[in-house]
XYZ file of C-alpha atoms in Angstrom:
471
model
C 88.712 215.159 -180.972
C 85.826 215.493 -178.558
C 85.163 212.416 -176.463
C 81.672 210.932 -176.771
C 79.371 211.656 -173.881
C 75.997 210.612 -172.599
C 73.777 213.491 -171.572
C 70.331 212.803 -173.049
C 68.120 212.188 -170.037
C 64.536 213.216 -169.350
C 62.064 213.235 -166.489
C 58.644 211.676 -167.058
C 55.555 210.830 -164.998
C 55.926 214.030 -162.928
C 53.614 217.002 -163.623
C 56.298 219.691 -163.461
C 54.646 223.051 -163.930
C 56.102 226.544 -163.659
C 59.584 227.177 -162.270
C 61.415 224.482 -160.343
C 63.658 224.914 -157.301
C 67.350 224.773 -158.143
C 69.828 222.039 -157.367
C 73.402 222.687 -156.275
C 76.445 221.071 -157.798
C 79.882 221.154 -156.176
C 82.413 222.280 -158.782
C 85.799 222.908 -157.161
C 87.577 223.672 -153.899
C 90.402 226.220 -154.084
C 93.296 227.231 -151.882
C 96.208 229.551 -152.497
C 98.817 228.096 -154.861
C 101.210 230.944 -155.617
C 100.670 232.297 -152.122
C 102.086 229.122 -150.599
C 103.113 230.943 -147.426
C 99.641 230.650 -145.915
C 99.724 229.228 -142.427
C 97.259 228.019 -139.842
C 94.475 230.513 -139.047
C 95.337 232.890 -141.932
C 91.589 232.725 -142.721
C 91.682 232.174 -146.471
C 88.004 232.445 -147.433
C 87.166 235.132 -144.875
C 85.835 237.213 -147.764
C 84.778 236.202 -151.281
C 83.481 237.865 -154.446
C 82.630 236.372 -157.838
C 81.487 237.934 -161.109
C 81.669 236.400 -164.558
C 84.867 234.384 -164.918
C 86.728 236.113 -162.086
C 86.688 235.560 -158.339
C 88.480 237.053 -155.342
C 89.220 235.233 -152.074
C 90.601 237.091 -149.047
C 92.952 235.824 -146.342
C 92.992 238.878 -144.099
C 95.162 237.252 -141.409
C 97.829 236.204 -143.907
C 101.266 236.821 -142.404
C 102.893 236.876 -145.876
C 105.663 234.500 -144.900
C 106.558 235.928 -141.491
C 105.613 234.664 -138.063
C 103.215 237.499 -137.280
C 99.707 237.437 -138.745
C 97.529 240.274 -139.893
C 99.133 241.660 -143.057
C 96.451 240.213 -145.306
C 96.242 239.163 -148.957
C 93.563 238.718 -151.632
C 93.906 236.021 -154.286
C 92.427 236.365 -157.794
C 91.101 233.315 -159.664
C 90.024 233.030 -163.295
C 87.697 230.389 -164.738
C 89.300 228.683 -167.716
C 87.561 225.750 -169.426
C 85.412 225.202 -166.332
C 88.318 225.205 -163.845
C 89.261 228.040 -161.479
C 92.958 228.938 -161.709
C 94.852 231.286 -159.400
C 96.163 234.240 -161.418
C 97.364 236.923 -159.010
C 97.932 237.865 -155.388
C 96.855 241.350 -154.312
C 98.395 243.181 -151.344
C 98.533 246.751 -150.091
C 101.232 249.145 -151.316
C 103.111 248.863 -148.002
C 102.016 245.749 -146.057
C 102.104 246.213 -142.306
C 101.300 244.226 -139.197
C 97.601 244.147 -138.236
C 96.564 245.859 -141.456
C 94.100 243.047 -142.237
C 94.105 243.763 -145.966
C 91.063 241.981 -147.384
C 88.840 242.554 -144.347
C 86.162 243.379 -146.912
C 86.143 243.262 -150.695
C 83.919 243.848 -153.697
C 84.180 243.045 -157.393
C 82.484 244.745 -160.346
C 83.686 244.133 -163.878
C 87.460 244.635 -163.989
C 87.487 246.692 -160.777
C 88.156 245.382 -157.269
C 87.667 247.338 -154.058
C 89.549 246.025 -151.012
C 89.796 247.372 -147.479
C 92.531 247.394 -144.888
C 92.319 248.739 -141.348
C 93.292 252.304 -142.264
C 92.774 252.513 -146.038
C 90.719 251.331 -149.010
C 92.379 250.221 -152.249
C 91.078 250.346 -155.827
C 92.509 247.736 -158.228
C 92.023 247.391 -161.987
C 92.532 244.274 -164.067
C 94.355 244.253 -167.397
C 94.388 240.798 -168.940
C 95.114 238.475 -166.022
C 97.045 241.014 -163.915
C 95.614 243.245 -161.196
C 97.195 246.654 -160.453
C 96.650 249.128 -157.618
C 95.362 252.375 -159.142
C 94.209 254.387 -156.116
C 94.460 254.364 -152.329
C 92.088 256.234 -150.029
C 92.988 256.756 -146.368
C 89.934 255.715 -144.397
C 90.211 255.119 -140.668
C 88.039 252.713 -138.693
C 86.808 250.666 -141.614
C 83.404 248.909 -141.380
C 82.347 247.824 -144.887
C 82.213 248.628 -148.588
C 80.171 248.104 -151.735
C 80.839 248.500 -155.456
C 78.666 248.486 -158.555
C 79.775 249.929 -161.870
C 80.985 253.504 -161.415
C 79.712 253.802 -157.832
C 81.537 252.786 -154.632
C 80.480 253.051 -150.975
C 82.999 253.223 -148.108
C 81.853 252.827 -144.508
C 83.959 253.661 -141.440
C 83.566 254.630 -137.808
C 83.286 258.323 -138.656
C 81.321 258.377 -141.923
C 79.787 256.532 -144.849
C 80.799 258.147 -148.126
C 79.878 257.622 -151.773
C 82.557 257.715 -154.474
C 82.202 258.034 -158.239
C 84.661 257.218 -160.992
C 85.459 259.727 -163.720
C 88.276 260.133 -166.238
C 90.747 261.106 -163.488
C 89.905 258.331 -161.036
C 87.660 257.920 -158.012
C 86.406 261.024 -156.187
C 84.125 261.500 -153.187
C 80.588 262.335 -154.240
C 78.982 262.793 -150.831
C 78.611 261.710 -147.198
C 75.479 259.857 -146.093
C 73.507 261.203 -143.137
C 69.914 260.270 -142.206
C 67.286 262.964 -142.638
C 67.223 265.368 -139.709
C 70.662 264.405 -138.385
C 73.780 266.567 -138.447
C 76.127 263.554 -138.376
C 75.746 259.831 -137.931
C 77.864 256.731 -137.295
C 76.339 253.612 -138.841
C 77.075 250.153 -137.424
C 75.863 247.808 -140.162
C 76.890 246.765 -143.677
C 76.390 248.736 -146.886
C 75.175 247.790 -150.369
C 74.505 249.511 -153.688
C 72.814 248.696 -156.981
C 74.695 251.466 -158.781
C 71.861 253.968 -158.362
C 70.848 253.880 -154.717
C 72.856 253.153 -151.565
C 71.650 251.046 -148.637
C 73.132 251.398 -145.160
C 72.121 249.309 -142.151
C 71.962 250.653 -138.610
C 71.631 247.580 -136.429
C 71.295 249.640 -133.237
C 68.239 251.441 -134.644
C 68.327 254.493 -132.412
C 64.907 255.690 -133.511
C 63.203 252.327 -132.920
C 63.278 249.778 -130.117
C 66.813 248.903 -128.972
C 68.769 247.044 -131.648
C 65.701 246.171 -133.731
C 67.521 247.436 -136.827
C 66.750 249.659 -139.809
C 68.098 250.012 -143.357
C 68.407 253.538 -144.760
C 67.970 254.078 -148.500
C 69.832 256.995 -150.100
C 69.624 258.452 -153.604
C 71.320 261.386 -155.326
C 68.944 264.313 -155.760
C 69.976 267.701 -157.140
C 73.638 266.872 -156.696
C 73.332 265.708 -153.056
C 72.811 262.310 -151.478
C 69.590 262.259 -149.457
C 67.619 259.702 -147.489
C 64.582 258.600 -149.494
C 63.233 255.664 -147.437
C 63.728 253.617 -144.280
C 63.200 249.858 -144.339
C 62.294 247.791 -141.281
C 60.993 244.279 -140.763
C 57.212 244.055 -140.617
C 57.485 242.081 -137.371
C 60.573 243.774 -135.917
C 61.463 242.982 -132.326
C 64.063 244.185 -129.828
C 67.618 242.927 -130.427
C 66.768 241.537 -133.915
C 69.528 243.640 -135.518
C 67.693 243.785 -138.822
C 70.167 244.526 -141.601
C 73.170 242.735 -140.114
C 73.458 241.045 -143.524
C 72.623 242.974 -146.687
C 72.674 242.513 -150.474
C 70.867 244.107 -153.407
C 70.536 243.027 -157.040
C 68.001 242.974 -159.872
C 65.544 245.333 -158.163
C 65.503 243.273 -154.955
C 67.007 243.716 -151.505
C 67.750 240.996 -148.942
C 68.267 241.902 -145.280
C 68.699 239.395 -142.465
C 68.201 239.585 -138.715
C 68.684 237.580 -135.529
C 64.943 237.092 -135.097
C 63.986 233.829 -133.415
C 66.245 230.867 -132.799
C 67.416 230.476 -136.389
C 67.314 234.023 -137.772
C 65.212 235.375 -140.593
C 65.678 237.060 -143.953
C 63.456 239.691 -145.542
C 63.166 240.242 -149.286
C 62.162 243.701 -150.483
C 60.980 244.458 -154.005
C 61.212 247.813 -155.755
C 58.135 249.104 -157.589
C 57.360 252.644 -158.755
C 60.478 253.935 -156.999
C 59.448 252.511 -153.613
C 60.679 249.460 -151.696
C 58.173 247.134 -150.043
C 58.565 243.901 -148.119
C 57.760 240.943 -150.340
C 58.596 237.885 -148.254
C 60.092 236.626 -145.020
C 62.581 233.766 -145.293
C 62.913 231.415 -142.331
C 65.124 228.297 -142.490
C 63.540 224.980 -141.626
C 65.863 224.182 -138.725
C 65.612 223.632 -135.006
C 68.499 225.103 -133.052
C 69.158 226.865 -129.790
C 72.903 226.977 -130.382
C 74.464 230.318 -129.395
C 76.931 229.775 -132.258
C 74.237 229.680 -134.928
C 74.870 232.844 -136.938
C 73.591 234.099 -140.264
C 77.004 235.362 -141.264
C 76.713 236.188 -144.971
C 74.108 236.808 -147.671
C 73.935 236.889 -151.463
C 71.034 237.634 -153.805
C 70.779 237.286 -157.598
C 67.663 236.907 -159.685
C 65.367 234.310 -158.153
C 67.951 232.861 -155.756
C 69.011 233.913 -152.243
C 71.858 232.394 -150.234
C 72.422 232.808 -146.499
C 75.516 231.392 -144.817
C 75.289 230.099 -141.232
C 78.534 229.031 -139.609
C 76.948 227.306 -136.625
C 74.764 224.690 -138.298
C 75.388 221.461 -140.146
C 78.767 219.741 -140.414
C 80.960 222.791 -139.911
C 78.572 225.354 -141.368
C 75.878 225.496 -144.018
C 74.450 227.765 -146.705
C 70.659 227.985 -146.796
C 69.124 228.454 -150.227
C 65.799 230.088 -151.037
C 64.224 230.456 -154.459
C 61.340 232.454 -155.814
C 58.864 230.168 -157.578
C 55.414 230.701 -159.024
C 53.992 230.168 -155.530
C 56.452 232.487 -153.767
C 59.800 232.053 -152.039
C 60.568 228.497 -150.920
C 63.543 226.949 -149.161
C 65.436 224.440 -151.286
C 68.234 221.981 -150.507
C 71.063 223.580 -148.472
C 74.682 223.727 -149.632
C 77.196 221.806 -147.515
C 80.942 221.441 -147.933
C 81.834 218.080 -149.513
C 84.667 217.572 -146.994
C 83.191 219.341 -143.972
C 84.788 219.300 -140.530
C 83.222 220.713 -137.378
C 85.539 223.741 -137.089
C 85.492 224.866 -140.764
C 83.003 227.763 -140.439
C 81.741 226.994 -143.931
C 79.433 229.832 -144.962
C 81.403 232.570 -143.215
C 81.362 234.374 -146.583
C 79.265 233.824 -149.693
C 78.709 235.451 -153.079
C 76.606 234.631 -156.126
C 77.247 235.501 -159.782
C 74.578 236.200 -162.392
C 75.202 232.830 -164.081
C 74.420 230.931 -160.866
C 78.010 230.359 -159.748
C 78.160 230.408 -155.950
C 81.398 230.958 -154.034
C 81.472 229.995 -150.347
C 84.284 230.640 -147.877
C 85.243 228.387 -144.966
C 87.447 230.508 -142.713
C 89.089 227.557 -140.957
C 88.783 224.929 -143.672
C 91.621 222.507 -144.299
C 94.299 223.567 -146.781
C 96.246 221.043 -148.894
C 99.362 221.216 -146.675
C 98.468 223.109 -143.490
C 95.425 222.616 -141.246
C 92.886 225.441 -140.767
C 94.390 227.870 -143.279
C 90.920 228.313 -144.748
C 89.426 227.291 -148.082
C 86.781 228.322 -150.600
C 84.317 226.302 -152.672
C 82.654 226.924 -156.032
C 79.175 225.533 -156.674
C 76.929 225.616 -159.718
C 73.403 226.353 -158.530
C 71.921 225.309 -161.880
C 69.365 227.043 -164.023
C 66.213 225.876 -162.290
C 65.929 222.828 -164.579
C 64.043 219.920 -162.957
C 66.876 217.493 -163.808
C 70.382 218.626 -162.954
C 73.559 216.619 -163.502
C 76.850 216.992 -161.631
C 79.058 217.082 -163.655
C 76.975 218.108 -166.707
C 78.525 215.368 -168.930
C 80.224 212.017 -168.454
C 82.788 210.730 -170.970
C 81.999 207.224 -172.203
C 85.627 206.595 -173.147
C 87.125 207.854 -169.866
C 84.352 206.572 -167.614
C 83.112 208.161 -164.411
C 79.859 208.778 -162.593
C 77.293 211.542 -162.566
C 74.957 212.488 -159.720
C 71.511 213.427 -160.969
C 69.397 215.748 -158.833
C 65.670 215.629 -159.512
C 64.123 218.833 -158.155
C 60.341 219.119 -158.467
C 59.561 221.222 -155.396
C 57.454 220.722 -152.245
C 54.194 220.669 -154.210
C 55.212 217.280 -155.668
C 56.458 215.680 -152.429
C 55.678 211.953 -152.323
C 54.932 211.630 -156.048
C 56.622 208.965 -158.135
C 59.353 209.687 -160.652
C 60.997 207.768 -163.491
C 64.192 208.722 -165.307
C 64.612 207.600 -168.901
C 67.679 207.839 -171.116
C 68.708 207.579 -174.738
C 72.114 206.942 -176.308
C 71.006 208.455 -179.628
C 70.116 212.015 -178.656
C 66.887 213.928 -178.094
C 65.366 214.301 -181.569
C 62.998 213.606 -183.193
C 61.455 212.575 -179.862
C 58.676 210.181 -178.932
C 55.029 211.195 -179.354
C 52.872 210.859 -176.226
C 49.100 211.105 -175.719
C 47.686 214.606 -175.444
C 50.017 216.114 -178.021
C 53.083 215.836 -175.774
C 56.521 214.721 -176.925
C 59.268 213.012 -174.940
C 62.625 214.455 -176.061
C 64.386 211.092 -176.464
C 65.053 208.549 -179.206
C 63.520 205.093 -178.785
C 66.751 203.083 -178.962
C 68.029 200.090 -177.005
C 69.148 202.172 -174.016
C 65.744 203.840 -173.823
C 64.071 200.414 -173.733
C 66.434 199.256 -170.980
C 65.728 202.271 -168.749
C 61.982 201.878 -169.324
C 61.734 198.140 -168.685
C 64.425 197.816 -165.975
C 64.785 201.276 -164.382
C 67.418 200.447 -161.747
C 69.553 198.064 -163.760
C 72.477 198.962 -165.954
C 73.828 202.521 -165.952
C 71.027 204.299 -164.082
C 70.523 203.715 -160.355
C 67.705 205.261 -158.340
C 65.737 206.066 -161.494
C 62.393 204.894 -160.098
C 61.051 206.001 -156.729
C 59.151 208.570 -154.719
C 60.176 212.192 -154.175
C 61.088 213.132 -150.613
C 59.346 215.642 -148.353
C 60.679 218.660 -150.251
C 60.156 217.171 -153.694
C 63.743 216.015 -154.279
C 65.325 212.750 -155.396
C 68.816 211.544 -156.303
C 69.945 209.128 -158.995
C 73.326 207.966 -160.247
C 74.527 207.510 -163.817
């Protein structure tokens, strides 16, 4: 029998128009359970990937139960009834010292692509089990990307594209900039399943280390350069492209520009990429440890991890609204410590699930083994509850995030509730309807906003148009 819950709340007296910036809700922190051999500095959370109901978390310094570190493992988690459960532990076919299995990883559907120091491994999932299906020797690994039937492998000697057919994965081509006989890229790679993006942070053809992102597409059976992307205000040593992600016809590239770094969003139109916006975090820092270490982009949301800011690291969030891209509330670890390096890795699923790694976070038994955190970034609704429902029989509390956006900073808000649902609603002047039932609880929240179950229901929005209440 389902327990009764109270979830009928509405926001009134705020002119919310258009899309609203998202709120973030902490869901769960995970460590390795079956891989209980993790020790200090194994760096669980050094790499993360999430898609649908599956997530991968790497511990590339995992010693696998021996004193020496550097074998590496990747742990697979499945979401079941809202909770993330460890299902499998992935390793190379012959674990060896300083292999660093899990140095980079990617997830697409039921396929996982994981790198070691001298090889790249393709895994396939059947049910809840992951199996190694192909190994590719690949020396001097730098990065990888995976989307659908297309994979990109980057090493010291080459960047190659691989396609999957009925017999497995086969090399489709090697990427070389136009006019060059050979090339060694230094930055990350990304793919949307059609084009491939490769960063060269040294930018040999521009000012030293300003950075450039090469765009490749398959034409007449060969992979060719079709465009080069640079920042509109590129400067020496910016290293544009040191972080890279692409999704939904958009590309996000970050650089070292300025004291706090900067991100650049590119939009694709008529087969051409153009710079749409520059993202700059609202921070003041001169710390040499402030690093934009990871990026993720899905739909109207961009995440950028910075390990040197906040209480042990922080993830900056930016959202596209009707008025353009705006910075919204950052994501912090709920149990942050100064050495955690929260934000060292980050990924974002299509449903808004964010996964953030903290390379030196505290494990349940051993300090600094690393940890990973799941967050729900919401749907852009102006009122967002964490958790979504509270059981009346079991009790508990719910944090309510009111997110109206900077345009409504300083305006007053009032939260109203109903214990009888949302229909038929209450008619308001101007043909509007309040989706609540006028019962006793509604009257209590209207006449005495901060008494009873709701606290912080009446007040002014802060400087970025946010407020918090408690149910």
